[in-house]
Coordinates of C-alpha atoms in Angstrom, one line a residue:
M202 CA -45.1 -4.9 39.5
C203 CA -42.8 -2.0 38.5
K204 CA -43.5 1.7 38.9
R205 CA -45.1 3.4 36.0
S206 CA -42.1 5.7 35.3
F207 CA -39.7 2.8 35.3
C208 CA -41.9 0.8 32.9
A209 CA -42.1 3.8 30.6
R210 CA -38.3 4.1 30.5
L211 CA -38.0 0.4 29.9
A212 CA -40.5 0.6 27.0
I213 CA -38.4 3.4 25.5
V214 CA -35.2 1.3 25.7
F215 CA -36.8 -1.6 23.9
A216 CA -38.3 0.6 21.3
A217 CA -35.0 2.3 20.6
S218 CA -33.3 -1.1 20.4
A219 CA -35.8 -2.4 18.0
L220 CA -35.5 0.7 15.8
L221 CA -31.7 0.4 15.7
A222 CA -31.9 -3.3 14.8
A223 CA -34.3 -2.7 12.1
C224 CA -32.1 -0.1 10.4
G225 CA -29.0 -2.4 10.6
C226 CA -27.2 0.0 13.1
R227 CA -24.7 -1.4 15.5
T228 CA -26.0 -2.0 19.0
S229 CA -24.9 -3.5 22.3
I230 CA -26.5 -4.1 25.6
D231 CA -25.6 -1.4 28.0
T232 CA -23.8 -2.1 31.3
P233 CA -23.1 0.2 34.2
P234 CA -20.2 2.5 33.4
S235 CA -17.0 2.3 35.4
V236 CA -15.8 5.4 37.3
P237 CA -12.5 6.5 35.7
E238 CA -9.4 7.1 37.6
I239 CA -8.2 10.3 36.1
E240 CA -4.7 11.6 36.8
E241 CA -4.5 15.4 36.7
P242 CA -1.7 16.9 34.6
T243 CA 1.6 17.4 36.4
G244 CA 4.8 18.3 34.8
P245 CA 5.5 18.5 31.0
P246 CA 3.4 16.5 28.6
L247 CA 4.4 13.0 28.0
F248 CA 4.4 13.4 24.2
R249 CA 5.3 16.4 22.0
D250 CA 3.8 16.7 18.5
V251 CA 6.9 17.2 16.3
T252 CA 5.2 16.6 13.0
V253 CA 5.6 20.2 11.6
D254 CA 9.4 20.3 12.1
S255 CA 10.0 16.6 11.2
G256 CA 9.7 16.9 7.4
I257 CA 6.7 14.6 7.5
N258 CA 4.1 16.5 5.6
F259 CA 1.4 14.1 4.4
T260 CA -2.3 13.6 4.5
Y261 CA -4.3 10.4 3.9
R262 CA -7.3 11.2 1.6
N263 CA -10.5 9.1 1.4
G264 CA -12.2 10.7 -1.6
E265 CA -15.4 11.7 0.2
E266 CA -15.7 14.9 -1.8
A267 CA -17.3 12.8 -4.6
E268 CA -20.3 12.5 -2.3
H269 CA -20.7 8.7 -2.9
F270 CA -21.0 8.0 0.8
A271 CA -19.3 4.7 0.0
I272 CA -18.2 2.4 2.8
L273 CA -14.8 2.3 1.1
E274 CA -14.3 5.9 2.5
S275 CA -14.8 4.9 6.1
L276 CA -11.8 2.6 6.5
G277 CA -9.0 5.1 6.2
G278 CA -5.4 3.9 6.4
G279 CA -2.6 2.5 8.5
L280 CA 1.2 2.9 8.4
A281 CA 4.4 0.9 8.9
V282 CA 7.8 1.4 10.5
L283 CA 10.8 -0.4 9.0
D284 CA 14.5 0.1 8.8
F285 CA 14.7 -0.3 5.0
D286 CA 18.4 0.7 4.7
N287 CA 19.6 -1.1 7.9
D288 CA 21.2 2.0 9.2
G289 CA 19.8 1.4 12.7
S290 CA 17.1 4.1 12.6
L291 CA 13.4 3.3 11.9
D292 CA 11.8 4.8 8.8
L293 CA 8.1 5.4 8.1
F294 CA 5.8 4.4 5.3
L295 CA 2.3 5.9 4.9
P296 CA -0.4 4.8 2.4
G297 CA -2.1 7.6 0.6
G298 CA -5.8 6.5 0.3
G299 CA -7.6 7.3 -2.9
F300 CA -10.3 9.2 -4.8
F301 CA -13.1 8.7 -7.4
D302 CA -12.5 9.7 -11.0
G303 CA -14.2 9.5 -14.4
P304 CA -17.4 10.9 -15.9
K305 CA -19.5 9.4 -13.1
K306 CA -16.8 9.6 -10.5
Q307 CA -16.9 5.8 -10.2
Q308 CA -13.3 5.0 -11.2
I309 CA -11.5 4.1 -8.0
K310 CA -7.9 5.4 -8.0
G311 CA -5.2 6.0 -5.5
Y312 CA -3.3 8.9 -4.1
P313 CA 0.5 8.6 -3.8
C314 CA 2.0 6.9 -0.8
R315 CA 5.1 8.2 1.0
L316 CA 8.3 6.7 2.4
Y317 CA 10.2 8.8 4.9
R318 CA 13.8 8.1 5.7
N319 CA 14.9 8.7 9.3
L320 CA 17.8 11.2 9.4
G321 CA 18.0 11.3 13.2
G322 CA 16.9 14.0 15.6
F323 CA 13.3 13.6 14.5
R324 CA 14.1 14.8 11.0
F325 CA 12.8 12.8 8.0
E326 CA 13.5 12.9 4.3
D327 CA 10.9 11.9 1.6
V328 CA 12.6 9.1 -0.4
T329 CA 9.5 7.7 -2.1
A330 CA 10.6 8.2 -5.7
K331 CA 14.3 7.3 -4.9
M332 CA 13.2 4.0 -3.4
G333 CA 10.8 3.1 -6.3
L334 CA 7.5 3.5 -4.3
D335 CA 6.1 6.5 -6.3
K336 CA 4.2 4.3 -8.8
I337 CA 1.5 3.0 -6.4
D338 CA -1.7 4.1 -8.0
F339 CA -4.5 2.0 -6.3
Y340 CA -6.7 3.0 -3.4
T341 CA -4.6 2.0 -0.4
H342 CA -5.4 1.2 3.2
G343 CA -2.7 -0.6 5.2
A344 CA 1.0 -1.7 5.3
A345 CA 2.9 -4.6 6.8
A346 CA 6.7 -5.0 6.8
T347 CA 8.8 -8.1 7.2
D348 CA 11.8 -9.8 5.7
Y349 CA 9.8 -12.4 3.8
D350 CA 12.8 -14.0 2.0
N351 CA 15.2 -14.0 5.0
D352 CA 17.9 -12.0 3.2
G353 CA 18.3 -9.5 6.1
W354 CA 16.4 -6.7 4.5
P355 CA 12.8 -5.7 5.4
D356 CA 10.2 -5.9 2.6
L357 CA 6.8 -4.2 2.4
L358 CA 3.2 -5.2 1.7
V359 CA 0.6 -2.6 0.9
T360 CA -3.2 -3.5 1.1
G361 CA -6.2 -1.8 -0.5
W362 CA -8.9 -1.9 -3.1
H363 CA -8.5 -4.7 -5.8
H364 CA -4.7 -4.8 -5.5
L365 CA -2.3 -6.5 -3.0
A366 CA 1.1 -5.1 -3.6
L367 CA 4.3 -6.8 -2.4
F368 CA 7.6 -4.9 -2.7
H369 CA 10.9 -6.7 -2.5
N370 CA 13.9 -4.7 -0.9
V371 CA 16.8 -5.2 -3.4
P372 CA 20.1 -3.5 -4.1
V373 CA 20.2 -0.8 -6.7
D374 CA 23.2 -2.5 -8.1
A375 CA 23.8 -6.1 -7.1
K376 CA 27.5 -5.7 -7.8
D377 CA 27.9 -2.5 -5.8
P378 CA 26.2 -2.5 -2.4
S379 CA 27.3 1.1 -1.8
K380 CA 24.7 2.4 -4.3
G381 CA 22.0 1.7 -1.8
R382 CA 18.6 -0.1 -1.9
K383 CA 15.3 0.2 -3.7
F384 CA 11.8 -1.5 -3.7
V385 CA 10.7 -3.5 -6.6
E386 CA 7.1 -4.7 -6.9
V387 CA 6.9 -8.5 -7.2
S388 CA 3.2 -9.0 -6.6
K389 CA 2.4 -11.0 -9.7
E390 CA 5.6 -13.1 -9.6
A391 CA 5.0 -13.9 -5.9
G392 CA 1.4 -15.0 -6.5
M393 CA -0.5 -12.1 -4.9
P394 CA -4.0 -12.1 -6.5
D395 CA -5.8 -9.0 -7.8
G396 CA -9.5 -8.3 -7.2
L397 CA -9.4 -8.5 -3.4
W398 CA -10.4 -5.7 -1.0
T399 CA -7.8 -6.1 1.7
T400 CA -7.4 -4.1 5.0
S401 CA -5.0 -5.4 7.7
A402 CA -2.3 -8.1 7.2
A403 CA 0.0 -10.1 9.5
W404 CA 3.2 -11.8 8.8
G405 CA 4.4 -14.9 10.8
D406 CA 5.8 -18.4 10.3
V407 CA 2.7 -20.5 10.9
D408 CA 4.1 -23.7 9.4
G409 CA 7.5 -23.8 11.2
D410 CA 9.7 -23.7 8.1
G411 CA 11.4 -20.5 9.0
Y412 CA 9.8 -18.2 6.4
A413 CA 7.1 -15.7 7.3
D414 CA 3.6 -16.6 5.9
L415 CA 0.9 -14.0 5.3
Y416 CA -2.7 -13.6 6.6
V417 CA -4.7 -10.9 4.8
C418 CA -8.1 -9.6 6.0
Q419 CA -10.8 -8.9 3.4
Y420 CA -13.8 -6.6 4.2
V421 CA -17.2 -6.6 2.5
D422 CA -18.7 -7.0 -1.0
W423 CA -19.2 -3.3 -1.7
S424 CA -18.8 -2.0 -5.2
F425 CA -20.5 0.4 -7.7
E426 CA -22.2 -2.7 -9.3
P427 CA -26.0 -2.7 -9.1
G428 CA -27.2 -4.0 -5.7
H429 CA -23.8 -3.5 -4.0
H430 CA -23.9 0.3 -3.3
P431 CA -27.0 1.1 -1.2
L432 CA -27.9 4.8 -1.5
N433 CA -30.5 5.6 1.2
C434 CA -28.8 5.0 4.6
N435 CA -29.1 7.4 7.5
Y436 CA -28.8 7.4 11.3
D437 CA -31.2 10.2 12.2
G438 CA -34.1 9.6 9.9
H439 CA -33.1 12.1 7.2
T440 CA -29.3 12.8 6.8
R441 CA -27.7 10.6 4.1
D442 CA -24.6 8.8 5.4
V443 CA -22.3 5.8 4.8
C444 CA -24.2 2.6 5.1
P445 CA -23.3 0.2 8.0
P446 CA -21.4 -3.0 7.4
K447 CA -24.5 -5.0 8.3
N448 CA -25.8 -4.1 4.8
F449 CA -23.1 -6.1 3.2
K450 CA -21.8 -9.7 3.0
G451 CA -18.3 -10.4 4.2
L452 CA -15.5 -11.6 2.0
E453 CA -13.2 -14.6 2.4
H454 CA -9.9 -13.9 4.2
K455 CA -6.7 -15.3 2.7
L456 CA -3.7 -17.2 4.1
F457 CA -0.7 -17.4 1.9
R458 CA 2.1 -19.9 2.6
N459 CA 5.6 -18.7 1.9
L460 CA 7.3 -21.3 -0.3
G461 CA 10.7 -19.9 0.4
N462 CA 11.5 -19.2 -3.2
G463 CA 9.9 -15.8 -3.5
K464 CA 6.5 -17.3 -4.2
F465 CA 3.4 -17.8 -2.1
E466 CA 0.6 -20.4 -2.2
D467 CA -3.0 -19.7 -1.2
V468 CA -3.7 -22.3 1.5
S469 CA -6.9 -20.8 2.9
K470 CA -9.0 -23.9 2.2
A471 CA -6.4 -26.5 3.1
A472 CA -5.5 -24.7 6.3
G473 CA -9.1 -24.8 7.7
L474 CA -10.0 -21.1 7.4
R475 CA -13.7 -20.1 7.2
V476 CA -14.0 -20.1 3.4
S477 CA -16.3 -21.8 0.9
R478 CA -15.3 -25.4 0.1
T479 CA -16.8 -28.6 -1.3
E480 CA -17.8 -31.6 0.8
A481 CA -14.7 -33.4 -0.3
E482 CA -12.6 -30.5 0.8
Y483 CA -14.1 -30.6 4.3
E484 CA -13.2 -34.3 4.6
Q485 CA -9.6 -33.3 3.9
L486 CA -9.4 -31.3 7.2
T487 CA -8.4 -34.6 8.9
W488 CA -6.9 -32.9 12.0
L489 CA -10.4 -31.6 12.9
S490 CA -12.8 -33.9 14.7
P491 CA -16.0 -34.8 12.9
R492 CA -17.8 -32.5 15.3
A493 CA -15.4 -29.6 14.6
R494 CA -15.8 -30.1 10.8
D495 CA -19.5 -30.0 11.1
R496 CA -19.3 -26.9 13.2
L497 CA -17.1 -25.2 10.6
K498 CA -19.4 -26.2 7.8
R499 CA -22.4 -24.9 9.7
D500 CA -20.7 -21.6 10.5
V501 CA -19.6 -21.0 6.9
S502 CA -23.0 -21.9 5.3
E503 CA -25.5 -20.7 7.9
S504 CA -24.2 -18.1 10.3
E505 CA -24.3 -14.4 9.7
T506 CA -20.6 -14.2 10.3
R507 CA -19.7 -16.7 7.6
Y508 CA -16.3 -15.4 6.3
G509 CA -16.0 -12.4 8.6
K510 CA -15.6 -8.7 7.7
G511 CA -12.0 -8.3 8.6
L512 CA -10.4 -5.1 9.8
G513 CA -7.7 -6.2 12.2
V514 CA -5.4 -9.2 12.7
V515 CA -2.6 -10.3 14.9
M516 CA -0.5 -13.4 14.9
V517 CA 0.7 -14.5 18.4
D518 CA 1.2 -17.7 20.3
V519 CA -1.7 -17.7 22.8
N520 CA -1.2 -21.1 24.4
G521 CA 2.6 -21.3 24.8
D522 CA 3.4 -24.0 22.3
G523 CA 5.6 -21.7 20.1
K524 CA 3.3 -21.8 17.1
P525 CA 1.7 -18.6 16.0
D526 CA -2.1 -18.5 16.3
I527 CA -4.2 -15.9 14.5
Y528 CA -6.8 -13.5 16.0
V529 CA -9.0 -11.6 13.6
A530 CA -11.2 -8.6 14.4
N531 CA -14.4 -8.5 12.3
D532 CA -16.8 -5.7 11.9
T533 CA -20.3 -6.3 13.5
V534 CA -19.9 -10.1 13.3
D535 CA -18.0 -12.7 15.4
N536 CA -14.3 -12.4 15.7
F537 CA -12.1 -15.4 14.9
L538 CA -9.4 -17.2 16.8
Y539 CA -7.5 -19.7 14.7
I540 CA -5.5 -22.1 16.9
N541 CA -2.4 -23.5 15.2
R542 CA -2.7 -27.3 15.0
S543 CA 0.4 -28.0 12.8
T544 CA 2.6 -30.8 13.9
K545 CA 5.6 -30.6 11.6
P546 CA 7.4 -28.0 9.4
G547 CA 5.6 -27.2 6.2
E548 CA 2.2 -28.2 7.6
V549 CA -0.5 -25.5 7.8
R550 CA -3.5 -26.5 10.0
F551 CA -5.8 -24.3 12.1
E552 CA -8.9 -24.8 14.1
E553 CA -11.2 -21.8 14.5
M554 CA -12.2 -21.4 18.2
G555 CA -13.5 -17.8 18.6
M556 CA -16.8 -18.8 20.1
A557 CA -15.4 -21.8 22.1
S558 CA -12.6 -19.6 23.6
G559 CA -14.7 -16.7 24.5
T560 CA -13.1 -14.2 22.2
A561 CA -15.7 -14.0 19.5
R562 CA -18.2 -11.7 21.3
D563 CA -18.5 -9.4 24.3
D564 CA -19.6 -10.2 27.8
Q565 CA -23.3 -9.8 26.8
G566 CA -22.9 -12.4 24.0
S567 CA -23.0 -9.8 21.2
P568 CA -20.6 -9.4 18.3
N569 CA -19.0 -6.0 18.1
G570 CA -17.8 -3.6 15.4
S571 CA -14.1 -4.5 15.9
M572 CA -11.2 -2.7 14.3
G573 CA -7.8 -2.5 15.9
V574 CA -6.1 -5.3 18.0
G575 CA -3.3 -5.6 20.4
V576 CA -1.6 -8.1 22.8
T577 CA -0.3 -7.5 26.3
D578 CA 0.6 -9.3 29.5
F579 CA -1.1 -6.6 31.5
N580 CA -1.4 -8.8 34.7
R581 CA 2.0 -10.5 34.6
S582 CA 0.5 -13.9 33.9
G583 CA 3.1 -14.8 31.3
K584 CA 0.3 -15.1 28.7
P585 CA -0.7 -12.7 25.9
S586 CA -4.2 -11.3 26.6
I587 CA -6.0 -9.8 23.6
W588 CA -7.2 -6.2 23.3
V589 CA -9.8 -5.2 20.7
A590 CA -10.9 -1.6 19.7
N591 CA -14.6 -1.5 19.1
Y592 CA -17.4 0.8 17.9
E593 CA -19.5 3.3 19.8
N594 CA -22.1 2.0 22.3
E595 CA -19.8 -1.0 22.8
L596 CA -17.0 -1.7 25.3
H597 CA -13.5 -2.0 23.9
A598 CA -12.6 -5.6 24.8
L599 CA -9.9 -7.0 26.9
Y600 CA -9.9 -10.7 26.8
R601 CA -7.8 -12.1 29.7
N602 CA -5.8 -15.2 28.6
D603 CA -6.6 -18.1 30.9
S604 CA -5.4 -20.7 28.4
T605 CA -3.1 -23.7 28.8
K606 CA -1.5 -25.8 26.1
D607 CA -4.5 -28.1 26.1
R608 CA -7.3 -25.7 26.8
I609 CA -8.0 -22.4 25.0
V610 CA -10.1 -20.1 27.2
F611 CA -10.3 -16.3 27.7
T612 CA -12.3 -14.1 30.1
F613 CA -13.9 -10.8 29.1
Y614 CA -12.1 -8.5 31.5
T615 CA -12.6 -4.9 30.4
A616 CA -14.5 -3.6 33.5
P617 CA -12.3 -5.2 36.2
V618 CA -9.2 -3.4 35.0
G619 CA -10.9 0.0 34.6
L620 CA -11.1 0.1 30.8
A621 CA -15.0 0.1 30.6
V622 CA -14.9 3.9 31.0
F623 CA -13.2 4.3 27.6
G624 CA -16.0 2.6 25.6
R625 CA -19.5 3.8 24.6
K626 CA -18.6 7.1 23.0
T627 CA -15.4 6.3 21.0
V628 CA -14.9 4.4 17.8
G629 CA -11.4 2.8 18.2
W630 CA -8.8 2.0 15.6
G631 CA -5.0 2.1 15.9
T632 CA -3.9 0.8 19.3
G633 CA -1.1 -0.9 21.2
F634 CA 0.8 -1.3 24.5
F635 CA 4.2 -0.1 25.6
D636 CA 5.8 1.3 28.8
I637 CA 5.7 5.0 28.4
E638 CA 7.8 6.0 31.4
H639 CA 9.8 2.9 32.2
R640 CA 7.7 2.0 35.2
G641 CA 7.8 -1.7 34.5
A642 CA 4.3 -2.3 33.0
E643 CA 2.8 -1.8 29.5
D644 CA 0.5 1.2 29.1
L645 CA -2.2 1.6 26.5
F646 CA -2.8 4.0 23.6
L647 CA -5.9 3.9 21.4
F648 CA -6.7 6.3 18.6
A649 CA -10.3 7.1 17.6
G650 CA -12.5 8.6 15.0
H651 CA -16.0 7.9 13.8
A652 CA -16.7 5.7 10.8
I653 CA -19.6 7.7 9.5
R654 CA -19.9 11.4 8.5
A655 CA -22.7 12.7 10.6
P656 CA -22.9 10.8 13.8
H657 CA -25.5 12.0 16.3
Q658 CA -24.4 10.2 19.5
A659 CA -20.7 11.1 19.4
P660 CA -18.6 13.5 17.4
R661 CA -16.8 12.5 14.2
A662 CA -13.4 13.7 15.4
Q663 CA -12.6 12.1 18.7
L664 CA -10.0 12.3 21.5
P665 CA -7.3 9.6 21.6
I666 CA -7.0 7.5 24.7
L667 CA -3.9 7.1 26.9
A668 CA -4.0 4.9 30.0
R669 CA -1.3 3.9 32.5
N670 CA -1.1 0.4 33.8
V671 CA -0.9 0.4 37.6
N672 CA -0.6 -3.1 39.0
G673 CA -2.8 -4.5 36.3
K674 CA -5.4 -1.8 36.3
F675 CA -5.5 1.2 34.0
K676 CA -5.8 4.9 34.8
D677 CA -6.8 7.7 32.4
I678 CA -3.7 9.9 31.7
G679 CA -5.0 11.5 28.5
K680 CA -4.6 15.0 29.8
R681 CA -0.9 14.4 30.3
G682 CA -0.5 13.1 26.8
G683 CA 0.2 16.5 25.1
S684 CA -1.6 18.6 22.5
Y685 CA -2.5 15.7 20.2
F686 CA -4.2 13.8 23.0
T687 CA -6.2 16.9 24.1
S688 CA -7.6 17.7 20.6
P689 CA -10.0 15.5 18.6
H690 CA -9.1 13.7 15.3
I691 CA -10.5 11.4 12.7
A692 CA -7.8 8.9 13.5
R693 CA -7.2 5.4 12.0
G694 CA -3.9 3.5 12.0
A695 CA -1.2 4.1 14.7
V696 CA 2.2 2.5 15.4
Y697 CA 4.7 2.7 18.3
A698 CA 8.4 2.9 17.6
D699 CA 11.5 4.2 19.3
F700 CA 12.6 6.6 16.4
D701 CA 15.7 7.9 18.2
N702 CA 16.8 4.7 20.0
D703 CA 16.9 6.3 23.4
G704 CA 14.5 3.7 25.0
R705 CA 11.5 6.0 25.1
V706 CA 9.0 4.8 22.6
E707 CA 7.2 7.2 20.3
I708 CA 3.8 7.1 18.5
A709 CA 3.0 7.8 14.8
A710 CA -0.6 8.1 13.7
I711 CA -2.5 8.5 10.4
N712 CA -5.7 10.5 10.2
T713 CA -8.4 10.8 7.6
N714 CA -8.2 14.1 5.6
E715 CA -5.9 15.5 8.3
P716 CA -2.1 15.5 8.4
A717 CA -0.4 12.4 9.9
A718 CA 1.2 13.0 13.3
L719 CA 4.5 12.1 14.9
L720 CA 4.6 12.2 18.7
H721 CA 7.9 12.4 20.4
N722 CA 8.1 10.7 23.8
Q723 CA 9.6 13.2 26.3
A724 CA 8.5 11.6 29.5
D725 CA 10.6 12.2 32.5
T726 CA 12.3 8.8 33.2
Q727 CA 15.0 10.1 35.5
G728 CA 16.0 7.4 38.0
R729 CA 14.2 4.7 36.0
H730 CA 16.1 2.3 33.8
W731 CA 15.3 0.2 30.7
I732 CA 16.6 -2.4 28.3
G733 CA 15.8 -2.8 24.6
L734 CA 16.0 -6.1 22.7
K735 CA 16.0 -7.0 19.0
L736 CA 15.5 -10.7 18.1
A737 CA 17.1 -12.5 15.2
G738 CA 16.2 -16.1 14.3
K739 CA 18.8 -18.6 13.3
D740 CA 19.7 -18.0 9.6
R741 CA 17.3 -15.1 9.8
R742 CA 14.3 -17.3 10.5
D743 CA 11.0 -15.6 11.4
V744 CA 10.6 -15.2 15.1
V745 CA 6.8 -14.7 15.6
G746 CA 5.8 -17.0 18.4
T747 CA 8.9 -16.2 20.5
R748 CA 8.4 -15.3 24.2
I749 CA 10.8 -13.1 26.3
V750 CA 10.8 -13.3 30.1
L751 CA 12.7 -10.7 32.0
E752 CA 13.2 -10.8 35.8
T753 CA 14.3 -7.9 38.0
A754 CA 14.0 -7.4 41.7
G755 CA 11.4 -10.2 42.0
I756 CA 9.3 -8.8 39.2
K757 CA 8.7 -10.8 36.0
Q758 CA 7.7 -9.2 32.7
T759 CA 6.8 -11.1 29.5
R760 CA 6.7 -9.9 25.9
F761 CA 5.7 -11.7 22.8
A762 CA 6.9 -11.6 19.2
Y763 CA 3.9 -11.0 17.1
G764 CA 2.9 -10.1 13.5
G765 CA 0.2 -7.5 12.5
G766 CA -1.6 -5.7 15.3
S767 CA -3.0 -2.2 15.7
Y768 CA -5.2 -1.3 12.7
A769 CA -3.7 -1.8 9.1
S770 CA -0.3 -1.0 10.6
S771 CA 3.1 -2.5 11.4
S772 CA 4.9 -1.3 14.6
D773 CA 8.5 -1.5 15.9
R774 CA 9.3 -5.2 16.4
R775 CA 11.9 -4.5 19.0
F776 CA 11.1 -4.8 22.7
V777 CA 11.7 -2.1 25.3
F778 CA 11.3 -3.2 29.0
G779 CA 11.0 -0.5 31.6
L780 CA 12.8 -1.5 34.8
D781 CA 11.7 1.2 37.2
D782 CA 14.5 1.7 39.7
A783 CA 16.0 -1.8 39.4
K784 CA 19.8 -1.7 39.3
A785 CA 20.4 -4.9 37.5
I786 CA 18.7 -7.7 35.5
D787 CA 18.4 -10.9 37.4
R788 CA 17.6 -13.1 34.5
L789 CA 16.6 -12.8 30.8
T790 CA 15.2 -15.8 29.1
V791 CA 14.1 -16.2 25.4
I792 CA 11.9 -19.1 24.4
W793 CA 12.1 -19.4 20.7
P794 CA 9.3 -20.9 18.5
D795 CA 11.0 -24.3 18.6
Q796 CA 10.6 -24.1 22.4
K797 CA 14.4 -24.0 23.0
E798 CA 15.3 -21.6 25.8
Q799 CA 18.3 -19.3 26.0
T800 CA 19.5 -17.1 28.8
F801 CA 21.6 -14.0 28.3
P802 CA 23.6 -12.9 31.3
G803 CA 25.7 -9.8 31.9
L804 CA 23.4 -7.3 30.2
E805 CA 23.9 -3.6 31.0
L806 CA 21.0 -1.3 31.6
D807 CA 19.8 1.6 29.3
R808 CA 20.8 0.2 26.0
Y809 CA 19.7 -2.1 23.1
Y810 CA 21.0 -5.6 22.4
L811 CA 20.7 -8.0 19.5
L812 CA 19.7 -11.5 20.6
T813 CA 20.4 -14.2 18.0
Q814 CA 18.9 -17.7 18.2
G815 CA 21.7 -20.2 19.0
N816 CA 24.2 -17.5 20.1
D817 CA 24.4 -17.0 23.8
K818 CA 26.3 -13.7 23.6
A819 CA 24.1 -10.6 23.3
E820 CA 25.5 -8.0 20.8
P821 CA 25.2 -4.4 21.9
L822 CA 23.4 -2.1 19.4
Y823 CA 23.7 1.6 18.6
R824 CA 25.6 4.1 20.6
Q825 CA 23.7 4.9 23.8
T826 CA 23.8 8.1 25.9
K827 CA 23.9 7.3 29.6
K828 CA 21.6 9.0 31.9

């Protein structure tokens, strides 16, 4: 028999859990908190906020001044880096969000987006109008860049409310390349449908034909139509607020196959995604066993998850067969892991294995409010583990990859690596991994901000997270991050990118109703070396699914070419390896999606190289300043 005081506390816990469940709030089962390893500030900050002097002067707006308390307002935006003019310096695109117009303030419209050209020296120029991107007028969320037609120039996709905009990067004058480039919207011609509510997107060649295909997340069935815009939600018994996602049904996600001629085909049903289909269409999923088809049918028709409530997505090869798999972060319902079962070029076949693999829920068996996603080989296993940014009162999730080619299995591993301390009081969004100080391991950043207006357990504006990877465990170094990391923000999307090509990787972040931020990496890397790599597929084929293995001084580091990631954002697709004090590279191996391996000998340190599939000679890039 328990003591009376303990029983009373237990009764309070059960009562609070029942109350939260009844109101549709997000809950999770509590676990003992980890003790953080906090590194006190020494030396100059790792990042300097250079936004004010950079020429980037932009704020994402969500329209909350209309007082609708619409769930549309809670998502915020992402951003994308791309070298649109191929001058060797990464440029930056930022969606603008939107507002509510009309007599009843129920016409959903968009604020302008911005494209900033990198001039060097952390100075940027607004070239939005010059590049043809000043006519975007829908409520925007995210952005994803890739060269979808393999012409050598990056193109741009913009997601948002009821429009999915694809922009083709073309010459201003086809007869005179010196006149520069521009973006032309080709959404309708390419087959992008209207009427979707899209959030994050990922590009990658899932069918092996060389062209990047497109996965697009959809969110929930909110609108101003009767029955779709609940009005009386609160979290403290009286203060009106944005309703939780549990009040809405999820929308079907979309997979578009790139046909290679500028057009895309919706293959969501044929590929085996969790979408509505007829009995005959289930029978056409012949690569699935009868048991797997029955499970898919049951999940789509009966489970609360059904289609998902997608906020984050990443394409990466999780089992080492070279074929991109797809991981989807859903809000308050099970996450998806689509394993690529294609057997020949042009074939699009997936098996959804989130629950079977251990990546659908947390270690307590509960689905989480998941937003941003990342991949990392944090433990030098040679496999991409999956990182998911979750809601308050939940642990952010690190799923350790224990898979083989024949067995897909992950282990929930947040607490053992010291990351449990960063959960509970943060709502995570934009995130990713890179080696901040060239120590030879990928560190973590995670940007945070509440999804509702008047939270009572944690503040709306929240501190970002910065953690150093030390032998596979993470230490809190937020206090060393600089002014942005020591002040709270309502952050959403974030990207990493080496904007000045010096090997030290920067971060750019977009906030809600607050200026975007550009954070210059000024870490002291004296005595530590690095090497940067840019991949190019044969005939400009898409390279998602490629694996890079670098060996120095008995240490092996692995990186993965992936599409999507973070939240509604698109980061630098180059790879920067920190080498610590190593004086030479022992071996660099690239395993391309077709599983053919190449080694690249004779590489110098502290510079970038272009590695091209089928060409064994690495091509030096940019002009490097030696340390």
